[in-house]
Short mmCIF file of C-alpha atoms and ligand atoms in Angstrom, two decimals:
data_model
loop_
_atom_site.label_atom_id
_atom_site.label_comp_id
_atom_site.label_asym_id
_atom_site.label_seq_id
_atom_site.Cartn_x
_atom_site.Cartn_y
_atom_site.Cartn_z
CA UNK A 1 22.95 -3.51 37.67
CA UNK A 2 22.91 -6.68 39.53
CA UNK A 3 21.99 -10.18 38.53
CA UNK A 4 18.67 -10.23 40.01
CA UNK A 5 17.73 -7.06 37.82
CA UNK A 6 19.50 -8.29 35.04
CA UNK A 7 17.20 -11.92 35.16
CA UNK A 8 14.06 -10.00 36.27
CA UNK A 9 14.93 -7.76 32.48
CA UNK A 10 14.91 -11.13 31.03
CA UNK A 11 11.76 -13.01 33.03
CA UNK A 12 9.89 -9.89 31.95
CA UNK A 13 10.71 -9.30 28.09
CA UNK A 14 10.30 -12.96 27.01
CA UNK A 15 6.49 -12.60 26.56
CA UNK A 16 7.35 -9.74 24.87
CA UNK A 17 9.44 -11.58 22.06
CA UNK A 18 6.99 -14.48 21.93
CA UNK A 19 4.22 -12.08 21.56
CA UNK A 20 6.13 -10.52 18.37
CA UNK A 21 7.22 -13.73 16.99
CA UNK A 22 5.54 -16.53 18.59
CA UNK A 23 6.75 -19.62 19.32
CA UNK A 24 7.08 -22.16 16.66
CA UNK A 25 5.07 -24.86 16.87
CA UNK A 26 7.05 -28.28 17.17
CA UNK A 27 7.85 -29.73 20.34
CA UNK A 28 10.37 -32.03 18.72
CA UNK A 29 12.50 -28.67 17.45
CA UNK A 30 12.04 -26.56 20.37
CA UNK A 31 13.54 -29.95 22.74
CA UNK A 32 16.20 -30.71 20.75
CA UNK A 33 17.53 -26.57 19.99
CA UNK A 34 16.76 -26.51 24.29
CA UNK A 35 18.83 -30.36 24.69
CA UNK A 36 21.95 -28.41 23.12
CA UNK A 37 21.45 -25.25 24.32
CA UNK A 38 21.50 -26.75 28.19
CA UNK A 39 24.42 -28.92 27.32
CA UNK A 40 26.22 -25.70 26.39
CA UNK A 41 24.88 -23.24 29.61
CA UNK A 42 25.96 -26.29 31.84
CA UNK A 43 29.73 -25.99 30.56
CA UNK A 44 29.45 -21.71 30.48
CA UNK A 45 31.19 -19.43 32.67
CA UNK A 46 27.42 -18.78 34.21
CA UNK A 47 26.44 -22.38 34.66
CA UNK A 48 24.27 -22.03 37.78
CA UNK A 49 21.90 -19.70 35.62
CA UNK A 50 18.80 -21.12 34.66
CA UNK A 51 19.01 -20.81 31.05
CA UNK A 52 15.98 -20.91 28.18
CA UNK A 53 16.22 -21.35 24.71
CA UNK A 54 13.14 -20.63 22.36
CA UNK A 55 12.30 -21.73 18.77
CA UNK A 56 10.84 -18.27 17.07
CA UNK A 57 8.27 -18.36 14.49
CA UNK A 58 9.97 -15.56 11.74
CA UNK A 59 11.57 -16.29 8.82
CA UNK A 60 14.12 -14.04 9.67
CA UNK A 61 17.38 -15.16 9.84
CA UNK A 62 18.73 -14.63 12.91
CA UNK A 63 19.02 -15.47 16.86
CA UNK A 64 19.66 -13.31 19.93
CA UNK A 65 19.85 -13.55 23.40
CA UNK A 66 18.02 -11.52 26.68
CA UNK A 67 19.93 -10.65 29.58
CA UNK A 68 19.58 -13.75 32.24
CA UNK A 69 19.35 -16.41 29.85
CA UNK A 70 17.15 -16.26 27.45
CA UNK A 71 18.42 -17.45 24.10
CA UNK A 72 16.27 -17.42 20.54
CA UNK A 73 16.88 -18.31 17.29
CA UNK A 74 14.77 -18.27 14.99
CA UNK A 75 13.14 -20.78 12.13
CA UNK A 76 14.53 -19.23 9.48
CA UNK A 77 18.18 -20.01 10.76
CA UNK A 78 17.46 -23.24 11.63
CA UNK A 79 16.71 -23.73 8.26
CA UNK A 80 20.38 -22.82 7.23
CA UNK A 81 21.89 -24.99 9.88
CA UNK A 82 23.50 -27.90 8.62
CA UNK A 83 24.91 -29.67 11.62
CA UNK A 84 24.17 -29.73 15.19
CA UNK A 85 28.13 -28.43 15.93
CA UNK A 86 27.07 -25.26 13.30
CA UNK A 87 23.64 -24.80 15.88
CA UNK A 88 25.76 -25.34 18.93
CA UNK A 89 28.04 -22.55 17.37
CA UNK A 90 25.20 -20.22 17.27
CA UNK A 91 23.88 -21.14 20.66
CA UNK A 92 27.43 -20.66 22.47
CA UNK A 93 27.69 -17.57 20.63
CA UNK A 94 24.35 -16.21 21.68
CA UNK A 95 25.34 -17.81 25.71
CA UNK A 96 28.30 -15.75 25.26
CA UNK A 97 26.28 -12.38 25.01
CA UNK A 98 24.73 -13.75 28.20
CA UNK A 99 27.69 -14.89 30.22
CA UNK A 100 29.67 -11.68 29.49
CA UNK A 101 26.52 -9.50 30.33
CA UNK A 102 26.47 -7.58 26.70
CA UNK A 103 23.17 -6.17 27.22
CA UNK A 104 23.97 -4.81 30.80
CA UNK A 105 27.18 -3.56 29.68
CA UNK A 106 25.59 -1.83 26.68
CA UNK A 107 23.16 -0.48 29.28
CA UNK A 108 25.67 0.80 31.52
CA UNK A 109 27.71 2.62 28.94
CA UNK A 110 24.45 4.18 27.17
CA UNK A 111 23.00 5.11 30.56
CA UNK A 112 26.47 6.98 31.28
CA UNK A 113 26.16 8.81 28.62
CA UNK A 114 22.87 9.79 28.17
CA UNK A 115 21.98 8.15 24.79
CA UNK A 116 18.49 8.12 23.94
CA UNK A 117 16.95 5.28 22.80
CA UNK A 118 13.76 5.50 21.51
CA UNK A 119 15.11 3.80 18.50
CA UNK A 120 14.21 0.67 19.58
CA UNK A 121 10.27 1.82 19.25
CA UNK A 122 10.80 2.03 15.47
CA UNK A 123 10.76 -2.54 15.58
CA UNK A 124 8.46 -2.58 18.45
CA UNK A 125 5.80 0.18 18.05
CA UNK A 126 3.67 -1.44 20.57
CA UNK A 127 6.20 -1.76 23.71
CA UNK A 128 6.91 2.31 23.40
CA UNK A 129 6.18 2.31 27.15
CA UNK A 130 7.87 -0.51 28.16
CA UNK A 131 10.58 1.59 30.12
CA UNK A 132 14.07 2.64 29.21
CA UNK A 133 16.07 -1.02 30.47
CA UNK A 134 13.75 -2.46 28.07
CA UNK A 135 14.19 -0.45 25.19
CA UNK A 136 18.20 -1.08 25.77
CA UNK A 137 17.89 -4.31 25.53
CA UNK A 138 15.68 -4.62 22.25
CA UNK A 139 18.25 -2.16 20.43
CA UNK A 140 20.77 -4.61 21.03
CA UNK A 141 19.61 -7.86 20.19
CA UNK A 142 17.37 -5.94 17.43
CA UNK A 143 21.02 -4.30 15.74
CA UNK A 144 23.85 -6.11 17.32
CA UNK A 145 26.23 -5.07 19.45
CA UNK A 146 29.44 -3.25 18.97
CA UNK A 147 32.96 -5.07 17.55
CA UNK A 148 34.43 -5.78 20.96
CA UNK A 149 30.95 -7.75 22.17
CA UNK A 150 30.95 -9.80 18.56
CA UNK A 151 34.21 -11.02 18.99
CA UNK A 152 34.00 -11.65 22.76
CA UNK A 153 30.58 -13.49 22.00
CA UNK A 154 32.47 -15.54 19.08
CA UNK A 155 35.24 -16.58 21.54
CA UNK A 156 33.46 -17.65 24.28
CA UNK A 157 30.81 -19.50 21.41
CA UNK A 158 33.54 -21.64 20.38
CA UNK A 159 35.11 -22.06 23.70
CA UNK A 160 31.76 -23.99 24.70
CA UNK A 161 30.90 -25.81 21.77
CA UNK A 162 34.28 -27.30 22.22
CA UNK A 163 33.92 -27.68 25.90
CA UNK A 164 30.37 -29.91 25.46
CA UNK A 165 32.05 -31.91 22.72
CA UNK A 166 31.25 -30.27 19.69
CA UNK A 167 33.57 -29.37 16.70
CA UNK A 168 34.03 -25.79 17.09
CA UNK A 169 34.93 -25.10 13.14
CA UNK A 170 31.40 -25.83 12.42
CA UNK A 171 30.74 -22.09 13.42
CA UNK A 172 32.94 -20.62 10.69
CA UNK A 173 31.36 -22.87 7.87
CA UNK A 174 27.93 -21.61 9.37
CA UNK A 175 29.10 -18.02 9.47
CA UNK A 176 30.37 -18.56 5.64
CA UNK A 177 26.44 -19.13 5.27
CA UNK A 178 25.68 -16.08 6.45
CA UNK A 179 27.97 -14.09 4.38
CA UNK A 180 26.67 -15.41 1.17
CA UNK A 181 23.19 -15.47 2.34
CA UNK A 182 23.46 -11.27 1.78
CA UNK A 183 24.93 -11.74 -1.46
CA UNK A 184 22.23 -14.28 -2.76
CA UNK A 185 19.30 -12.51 -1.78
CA UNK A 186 21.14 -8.80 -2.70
CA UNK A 187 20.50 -7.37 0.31
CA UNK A 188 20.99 -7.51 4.19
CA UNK A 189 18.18 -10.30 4.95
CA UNK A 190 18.66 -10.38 8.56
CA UNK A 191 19.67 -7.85 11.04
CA UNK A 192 20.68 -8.44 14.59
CA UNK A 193 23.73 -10.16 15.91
CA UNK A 194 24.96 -11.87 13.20
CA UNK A 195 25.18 -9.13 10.54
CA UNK A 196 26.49 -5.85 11.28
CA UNK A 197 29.83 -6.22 13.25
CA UNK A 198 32.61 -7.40 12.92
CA UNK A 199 32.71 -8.21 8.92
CA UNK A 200 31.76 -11.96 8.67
CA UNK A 201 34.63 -12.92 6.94
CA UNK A 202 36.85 -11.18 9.61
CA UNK A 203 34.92 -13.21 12.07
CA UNK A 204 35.50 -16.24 10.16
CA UNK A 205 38.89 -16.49 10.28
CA UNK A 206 39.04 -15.37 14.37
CA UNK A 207 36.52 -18.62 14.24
CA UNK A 208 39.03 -20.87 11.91
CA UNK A 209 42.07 -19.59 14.55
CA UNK A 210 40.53 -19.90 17.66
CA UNK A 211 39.06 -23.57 15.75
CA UNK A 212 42.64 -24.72 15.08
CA UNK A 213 43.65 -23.76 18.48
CA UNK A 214 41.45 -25.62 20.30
CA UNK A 215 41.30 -29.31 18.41
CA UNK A 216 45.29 -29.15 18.39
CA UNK A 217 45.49 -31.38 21.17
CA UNK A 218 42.44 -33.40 21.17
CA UNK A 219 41.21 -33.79 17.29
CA UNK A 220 39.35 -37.14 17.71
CA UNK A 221 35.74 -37.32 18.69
CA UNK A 222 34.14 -33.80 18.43
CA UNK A 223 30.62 -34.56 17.62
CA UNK A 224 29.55 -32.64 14.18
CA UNK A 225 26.22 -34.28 13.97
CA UNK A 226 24.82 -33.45 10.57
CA UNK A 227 22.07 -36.79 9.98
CA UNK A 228 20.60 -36.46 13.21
CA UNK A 229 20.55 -32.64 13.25
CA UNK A 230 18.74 -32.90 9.45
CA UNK A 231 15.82 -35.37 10.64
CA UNK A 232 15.10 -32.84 13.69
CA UNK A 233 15.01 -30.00 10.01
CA UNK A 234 13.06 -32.40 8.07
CA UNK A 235 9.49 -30.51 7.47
CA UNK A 236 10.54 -27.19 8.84
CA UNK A 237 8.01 -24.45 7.33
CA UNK A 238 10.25 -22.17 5.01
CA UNK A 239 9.30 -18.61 3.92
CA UNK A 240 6.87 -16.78 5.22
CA UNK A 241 3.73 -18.63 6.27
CA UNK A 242 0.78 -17.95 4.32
CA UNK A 243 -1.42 -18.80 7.44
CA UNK A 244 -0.31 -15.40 9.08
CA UNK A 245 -0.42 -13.77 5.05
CA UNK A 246 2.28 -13.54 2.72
CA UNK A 247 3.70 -10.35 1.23
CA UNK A 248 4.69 -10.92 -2.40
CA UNK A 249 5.91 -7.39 -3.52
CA UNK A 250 3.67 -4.71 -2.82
CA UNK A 251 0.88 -7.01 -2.15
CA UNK A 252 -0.35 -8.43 1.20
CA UNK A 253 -2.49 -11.76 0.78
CA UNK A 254 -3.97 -14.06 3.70
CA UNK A 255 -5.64 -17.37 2.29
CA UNK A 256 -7.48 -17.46 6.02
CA UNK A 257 -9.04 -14.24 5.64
CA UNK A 258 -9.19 -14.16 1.94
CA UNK A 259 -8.37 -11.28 1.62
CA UNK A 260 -5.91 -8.81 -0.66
CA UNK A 261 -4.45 -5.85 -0.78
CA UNK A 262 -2.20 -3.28 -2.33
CA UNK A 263 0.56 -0.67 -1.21
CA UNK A 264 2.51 1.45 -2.73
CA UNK A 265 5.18 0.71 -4.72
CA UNK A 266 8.55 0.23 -3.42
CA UNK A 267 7.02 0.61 0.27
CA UNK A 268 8.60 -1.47 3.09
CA UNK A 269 5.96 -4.05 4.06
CA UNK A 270 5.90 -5.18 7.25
CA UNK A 271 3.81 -8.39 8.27
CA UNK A 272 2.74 -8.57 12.43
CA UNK A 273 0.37 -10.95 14.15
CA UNK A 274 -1.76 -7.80 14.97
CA UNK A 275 -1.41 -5.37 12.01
CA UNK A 276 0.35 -5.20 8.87
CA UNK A 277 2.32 -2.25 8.37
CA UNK A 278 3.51 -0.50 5.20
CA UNK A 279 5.66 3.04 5.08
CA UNK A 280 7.72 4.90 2.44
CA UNK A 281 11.12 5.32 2.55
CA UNK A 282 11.48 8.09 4.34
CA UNK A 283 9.45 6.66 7.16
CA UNK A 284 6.89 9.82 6.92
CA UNK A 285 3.72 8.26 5.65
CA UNK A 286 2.39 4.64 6.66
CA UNK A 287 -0.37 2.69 5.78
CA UNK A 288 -1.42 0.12 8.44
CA UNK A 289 -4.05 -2.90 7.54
CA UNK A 290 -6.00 -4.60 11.30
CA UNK A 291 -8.74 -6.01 11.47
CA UNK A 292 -12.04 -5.29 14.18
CA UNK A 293 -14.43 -8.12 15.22
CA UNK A 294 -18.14 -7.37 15.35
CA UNK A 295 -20.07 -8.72 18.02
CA UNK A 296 -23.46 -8.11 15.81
CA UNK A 297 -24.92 -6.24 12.59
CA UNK A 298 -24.03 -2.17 13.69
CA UNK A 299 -23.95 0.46 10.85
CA UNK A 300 -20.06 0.74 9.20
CA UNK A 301 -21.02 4.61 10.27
CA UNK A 302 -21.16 3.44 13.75
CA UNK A 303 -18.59 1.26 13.76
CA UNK A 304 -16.02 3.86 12.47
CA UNK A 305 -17.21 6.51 14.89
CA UNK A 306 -16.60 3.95 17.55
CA UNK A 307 -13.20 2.86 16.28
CA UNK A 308 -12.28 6.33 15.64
CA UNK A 309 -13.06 7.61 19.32
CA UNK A 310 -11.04 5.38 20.87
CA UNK A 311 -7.97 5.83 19.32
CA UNK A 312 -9.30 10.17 19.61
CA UNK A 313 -9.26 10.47 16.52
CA UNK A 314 -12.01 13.30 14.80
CA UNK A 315 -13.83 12.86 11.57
CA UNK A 316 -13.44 16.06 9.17
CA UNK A 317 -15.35 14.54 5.97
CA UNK A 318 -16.50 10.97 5.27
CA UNK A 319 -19.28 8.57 3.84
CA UNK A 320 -20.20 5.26 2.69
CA UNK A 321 -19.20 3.57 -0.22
CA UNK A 322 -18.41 0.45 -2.03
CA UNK A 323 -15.13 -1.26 -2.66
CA UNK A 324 -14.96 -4.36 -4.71
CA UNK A 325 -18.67 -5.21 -4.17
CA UNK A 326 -18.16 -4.68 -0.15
CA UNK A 327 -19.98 -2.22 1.87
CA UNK A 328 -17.21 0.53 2.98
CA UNK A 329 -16.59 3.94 4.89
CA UNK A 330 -14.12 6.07 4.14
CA UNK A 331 -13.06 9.35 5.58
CA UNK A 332 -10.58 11.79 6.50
CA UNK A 333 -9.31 12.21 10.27
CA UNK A 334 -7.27 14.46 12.14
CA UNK A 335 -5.57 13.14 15.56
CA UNK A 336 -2.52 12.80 17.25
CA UNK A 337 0.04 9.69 17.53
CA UNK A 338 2.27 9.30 20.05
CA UNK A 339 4.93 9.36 18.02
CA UNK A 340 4.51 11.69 15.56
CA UNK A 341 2.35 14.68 17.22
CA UNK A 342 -0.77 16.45 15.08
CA UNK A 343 -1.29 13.48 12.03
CA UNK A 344 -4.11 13.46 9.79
CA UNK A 345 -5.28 10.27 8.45
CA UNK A 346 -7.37 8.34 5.70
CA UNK A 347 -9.40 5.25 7.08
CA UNK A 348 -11.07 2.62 4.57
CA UNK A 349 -13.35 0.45 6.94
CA UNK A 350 -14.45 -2.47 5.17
CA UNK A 351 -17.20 -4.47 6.16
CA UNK A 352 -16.79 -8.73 5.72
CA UNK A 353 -19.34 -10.24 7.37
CA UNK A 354 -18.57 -9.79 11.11
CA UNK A 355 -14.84 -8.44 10.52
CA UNK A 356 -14.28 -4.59 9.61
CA UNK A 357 -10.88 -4.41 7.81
CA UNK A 358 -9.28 -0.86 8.90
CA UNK A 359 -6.54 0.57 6.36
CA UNK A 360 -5.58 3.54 7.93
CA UNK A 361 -3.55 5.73 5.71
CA UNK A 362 -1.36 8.49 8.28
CA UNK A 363 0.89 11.21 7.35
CA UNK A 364 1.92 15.09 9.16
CA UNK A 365 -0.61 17.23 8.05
CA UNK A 366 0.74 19.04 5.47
CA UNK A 367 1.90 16.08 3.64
CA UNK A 368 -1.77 15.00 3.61
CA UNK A 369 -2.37 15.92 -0.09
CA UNK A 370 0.57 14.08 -1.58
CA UNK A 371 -0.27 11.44 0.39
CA UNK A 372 -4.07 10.95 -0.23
CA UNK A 373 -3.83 9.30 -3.70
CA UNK A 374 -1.17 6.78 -2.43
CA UNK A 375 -3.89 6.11 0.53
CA UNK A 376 -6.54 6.06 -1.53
CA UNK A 377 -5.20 3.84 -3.92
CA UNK A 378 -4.21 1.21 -1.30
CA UNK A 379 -7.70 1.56 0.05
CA UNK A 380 -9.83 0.97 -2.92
CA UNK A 381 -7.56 -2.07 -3.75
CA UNK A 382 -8.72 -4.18 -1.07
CA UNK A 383 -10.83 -7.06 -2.52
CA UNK A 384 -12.07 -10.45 -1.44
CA UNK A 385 -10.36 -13.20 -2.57
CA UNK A 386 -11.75 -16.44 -4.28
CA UNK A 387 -11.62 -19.95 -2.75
CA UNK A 388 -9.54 -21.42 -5.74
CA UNK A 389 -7.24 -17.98 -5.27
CA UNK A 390 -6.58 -18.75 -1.85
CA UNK A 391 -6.37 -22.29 -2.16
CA UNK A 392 -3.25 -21.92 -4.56
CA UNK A 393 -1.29 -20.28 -1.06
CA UNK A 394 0.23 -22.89 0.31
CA UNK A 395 3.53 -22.82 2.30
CA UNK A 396 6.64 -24.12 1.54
CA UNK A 397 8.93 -26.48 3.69
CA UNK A 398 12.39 -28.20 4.10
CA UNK A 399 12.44 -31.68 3.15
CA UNK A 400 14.82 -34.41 3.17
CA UNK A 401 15.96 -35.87 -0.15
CA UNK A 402 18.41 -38.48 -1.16
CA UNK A 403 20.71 -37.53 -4.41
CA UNK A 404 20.65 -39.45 -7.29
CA UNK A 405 23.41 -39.77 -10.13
CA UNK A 406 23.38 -36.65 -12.55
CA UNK A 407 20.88 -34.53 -9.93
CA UNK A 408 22.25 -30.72 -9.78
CA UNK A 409 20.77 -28.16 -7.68
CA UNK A 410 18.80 -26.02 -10.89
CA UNK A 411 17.47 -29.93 -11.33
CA UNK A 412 16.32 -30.52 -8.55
CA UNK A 413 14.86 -27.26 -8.18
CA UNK A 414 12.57 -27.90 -11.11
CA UNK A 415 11.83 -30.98 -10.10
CA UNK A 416 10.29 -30.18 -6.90
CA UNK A 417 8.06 -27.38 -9.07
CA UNK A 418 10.28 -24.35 -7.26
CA UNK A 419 10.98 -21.31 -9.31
CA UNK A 420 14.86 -21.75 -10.61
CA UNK A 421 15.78 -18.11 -9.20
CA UNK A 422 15.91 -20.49 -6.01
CA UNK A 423 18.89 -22.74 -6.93
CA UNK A 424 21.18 -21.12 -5.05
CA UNK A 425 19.30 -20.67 -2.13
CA UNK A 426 19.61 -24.18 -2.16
CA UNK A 427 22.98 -24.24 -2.26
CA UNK A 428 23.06 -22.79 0.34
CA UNK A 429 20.78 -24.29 2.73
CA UNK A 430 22.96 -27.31 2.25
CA UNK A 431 26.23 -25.12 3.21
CA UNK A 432 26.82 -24.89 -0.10
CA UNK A 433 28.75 -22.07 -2.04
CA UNK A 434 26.59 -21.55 -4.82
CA UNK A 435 29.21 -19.13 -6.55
CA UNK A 436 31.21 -22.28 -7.10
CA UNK A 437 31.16 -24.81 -9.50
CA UNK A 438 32.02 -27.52 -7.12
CA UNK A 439 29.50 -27.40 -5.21
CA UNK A 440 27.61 -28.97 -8.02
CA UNK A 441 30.40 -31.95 -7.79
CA UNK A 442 29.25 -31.75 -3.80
CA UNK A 443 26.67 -33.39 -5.10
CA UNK A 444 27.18 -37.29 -4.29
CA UNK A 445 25.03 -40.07 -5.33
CA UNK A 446 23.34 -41.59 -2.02
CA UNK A 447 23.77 -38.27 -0.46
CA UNK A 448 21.01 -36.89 2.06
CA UNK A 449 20.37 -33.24 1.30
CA UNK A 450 17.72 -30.37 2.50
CA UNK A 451 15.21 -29.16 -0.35
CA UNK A 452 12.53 -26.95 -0.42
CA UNK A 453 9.07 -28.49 -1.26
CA UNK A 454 5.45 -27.06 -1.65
CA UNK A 455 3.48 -28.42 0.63
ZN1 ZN B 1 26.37 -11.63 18.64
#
């Protein structure tokens, strides 16, 4: 592949990843992550690139990079970052997948031998016909890439943080984040680059080594940065933002909208700017939740008919109803997806003024009658919610805060009105390893630390 393809892959999928994400809005953030980022292309081993980095709006934690030089992390990382050498870790590291052409490479290989990858559609449902390059490319930055890339990336991430001036051991106290970040929340929180391969703590101490090596003969000066990098953190939304609905178990809220819902327990919830969408575990059945303008008063008949045809699929039984004191249709469908083949489906249209809510229930057809109570249930669970109700979702933030004598983390925590399963979280926004006691002792008097505040 050459270079031109390789930035044209790039120039072309960015709109893509802002699309999914968006961009989050603060110019101050997105100048200074695009400051360091620049400071690091300009000292890479592709320096005449024109490079971009990008400030996503996910909680996620995680950042990733398109071929020809577009870097993104995202706002939930930032929140972890705790220096600017730890972010100019993660940028050289993400500049590394760029400058040693990952995603081609990955492309090549896969290409040779005939790998499929349709996998990619499973994130990004709506770029299934985006062509096969594409798809590469969102498998890797969407699951990592393998050992040998990881390490590579790592390498040449500390070899430029050290080359623009930064100290390049920041990235293993960053990467020590990370590690604990999966054992604090019990799961895998993230996915992408930064989780799968190599083992973190393998990568740590390649970091620490390759760290060591490189101050040996010049130790003085290397720019950490942790005051300056916290002011440019100061008020950085944290969590999911209410604004775009929050998910709080099995239950999908949006304070705009005010509006609520319920899926099935234990289903994966997931929460896009265009739908929200819900499966099982097995990934058979999924509920999805959009919503349809209305231009002027039409019958919810009509409107389903209408809704229904364009997507082709046919009503077999169906009527109006009410759910929750609002005017609703509900029916049974049969159609086809693109993924799936023959589906049949169970579609709630609820009427709100001028907005039709759409809950669209879809299974194979012969899991259809296991399914329908699940859909059903989701369905009639929709309900309007109350001013006050909404009013009581507000987002959280990152703020600033200066330690006082006796303050510990759980203190603190309930202090700032937070529930205390979030101590260590806070621990470990402030690089902290909540698991030990020190970290309470960490604690100085006079000390500026990150908390999390309601806003
Ligand atoms: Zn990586």
């Amino acid at each position: 592949m050459s270079e031109e393809q390789e930035i044209a892959i790039g120039r072309e999928m960015d709109p893509k990843i802002i699309q999914e994400y968006g961009l989050y809005p603060a110019d101050h953030l997105q100048h200074y992550v695009e400051t360091i980022g620049k400071r690091l292309a300009n000292v890479s081993d592709r320096h005449d690139l024109f490079f971009h980095f990008k400030v996503v709006d996910t909680p996620l934690v995680n950042a990733f990079a398109l071929p020809g030089g577009y870097v993104y992390v995202t706002r939930g990382l930032l929140a972890y970052i705790n220096s600017e050498a730890e972010l100019a870790g993660v940028l050289g590291h993400e500049i590394g997948h760029v400058t040693a052409r990952h995603a081609v490479r990955q492309y090549t290989k896969a290409a040779s031998y005939g790998i499929a990858t349709n996998i990619a559609s499973i994130f990004f449902p709506q770029i299934n016909n985006f062509g096969q390059i594409a798809d590469i490319a969102f498998l890797a930055i969407t699951s990592g890439y393998s050992r040998e890339y990881e390490r590579e990336a790592d390498r040449l991430g500390v070899k430029y943080a050290f080359a623009a001036g930064y100290d390049p051991q920041a990235i293993s106290s960053f990467l020590q984040t990370l590690s604990l970040l999966d054992k604090v929340e019990g799961k895998k929180s993230y996915h992408g680059l930064f989780s799968t391969h190599p083992q973190t703590e393998e990568r740590m101490n390649l970091a620490d080594a390759e760290a060591a090596r490189k101050t040996m003969p010049q130790t003085a000066r290397l720019v950490v940065g942790r005051e300056h990098c916290l002011k440019q953190i100061d008020g950085l939304l944290f969590g999911p933002n209410p604004k775009e609905g929050i998910i709080t178990g099995e239950t999908f809220q949006h304070p705009d909208l005010r509006i609520k819902l319920a899926f099935p327990k234990g289903w994966n919830i997931e929460n896009k700017p265009d739908v929200v969408i819900a499966t099982d575990s097995s990934k058979e059945l999924s509920i999805q939740l959009r919503l349809e303008h209305l231009n002027k008063k039409t019958p919810l008949a009509e409107v389903a008919r209408t809704i229904t045809a364009k997507i082709g699929f046919r009503e077999s039984s169906g009527g109006g109803t009410r759910i929750n004191d609002l005017d609703a249709y509900v029916g049974t469908y049969t159609g086809r997806s693109q993924t799936r083949g023959l589906v049949t489906a169970r579609i709630g249209f609820i009427q709100d003024e001028d907005i039709v809510h759409v809950i669209l229930g879809i299974c194979r057809p012969e899991q259809f009658a296991a399914a329908l109570p699940l859909f059903n249930a989701t369905i009639n669970s929709f309900r309007k919610l109350s001013v006050n109700e909404a009013q009581t979702i507000k987002p959280a933030r990152i703020a600033l805060y200066t330690v006082k004598a006796g303050d510990t983390f759980a203190a603190i925590c309930k202090a700032f009105g937070r529930p205390p399963g979030e101590t260590k979280t806070l621990a470990l926004l402030n690089g902290m390893n909540p698991y030990q006691t020190t970290a309470q002792a960490a604690l100085m008097p006079g000390t500026v630390i990150k908390v999390i505040k309601n806003e």
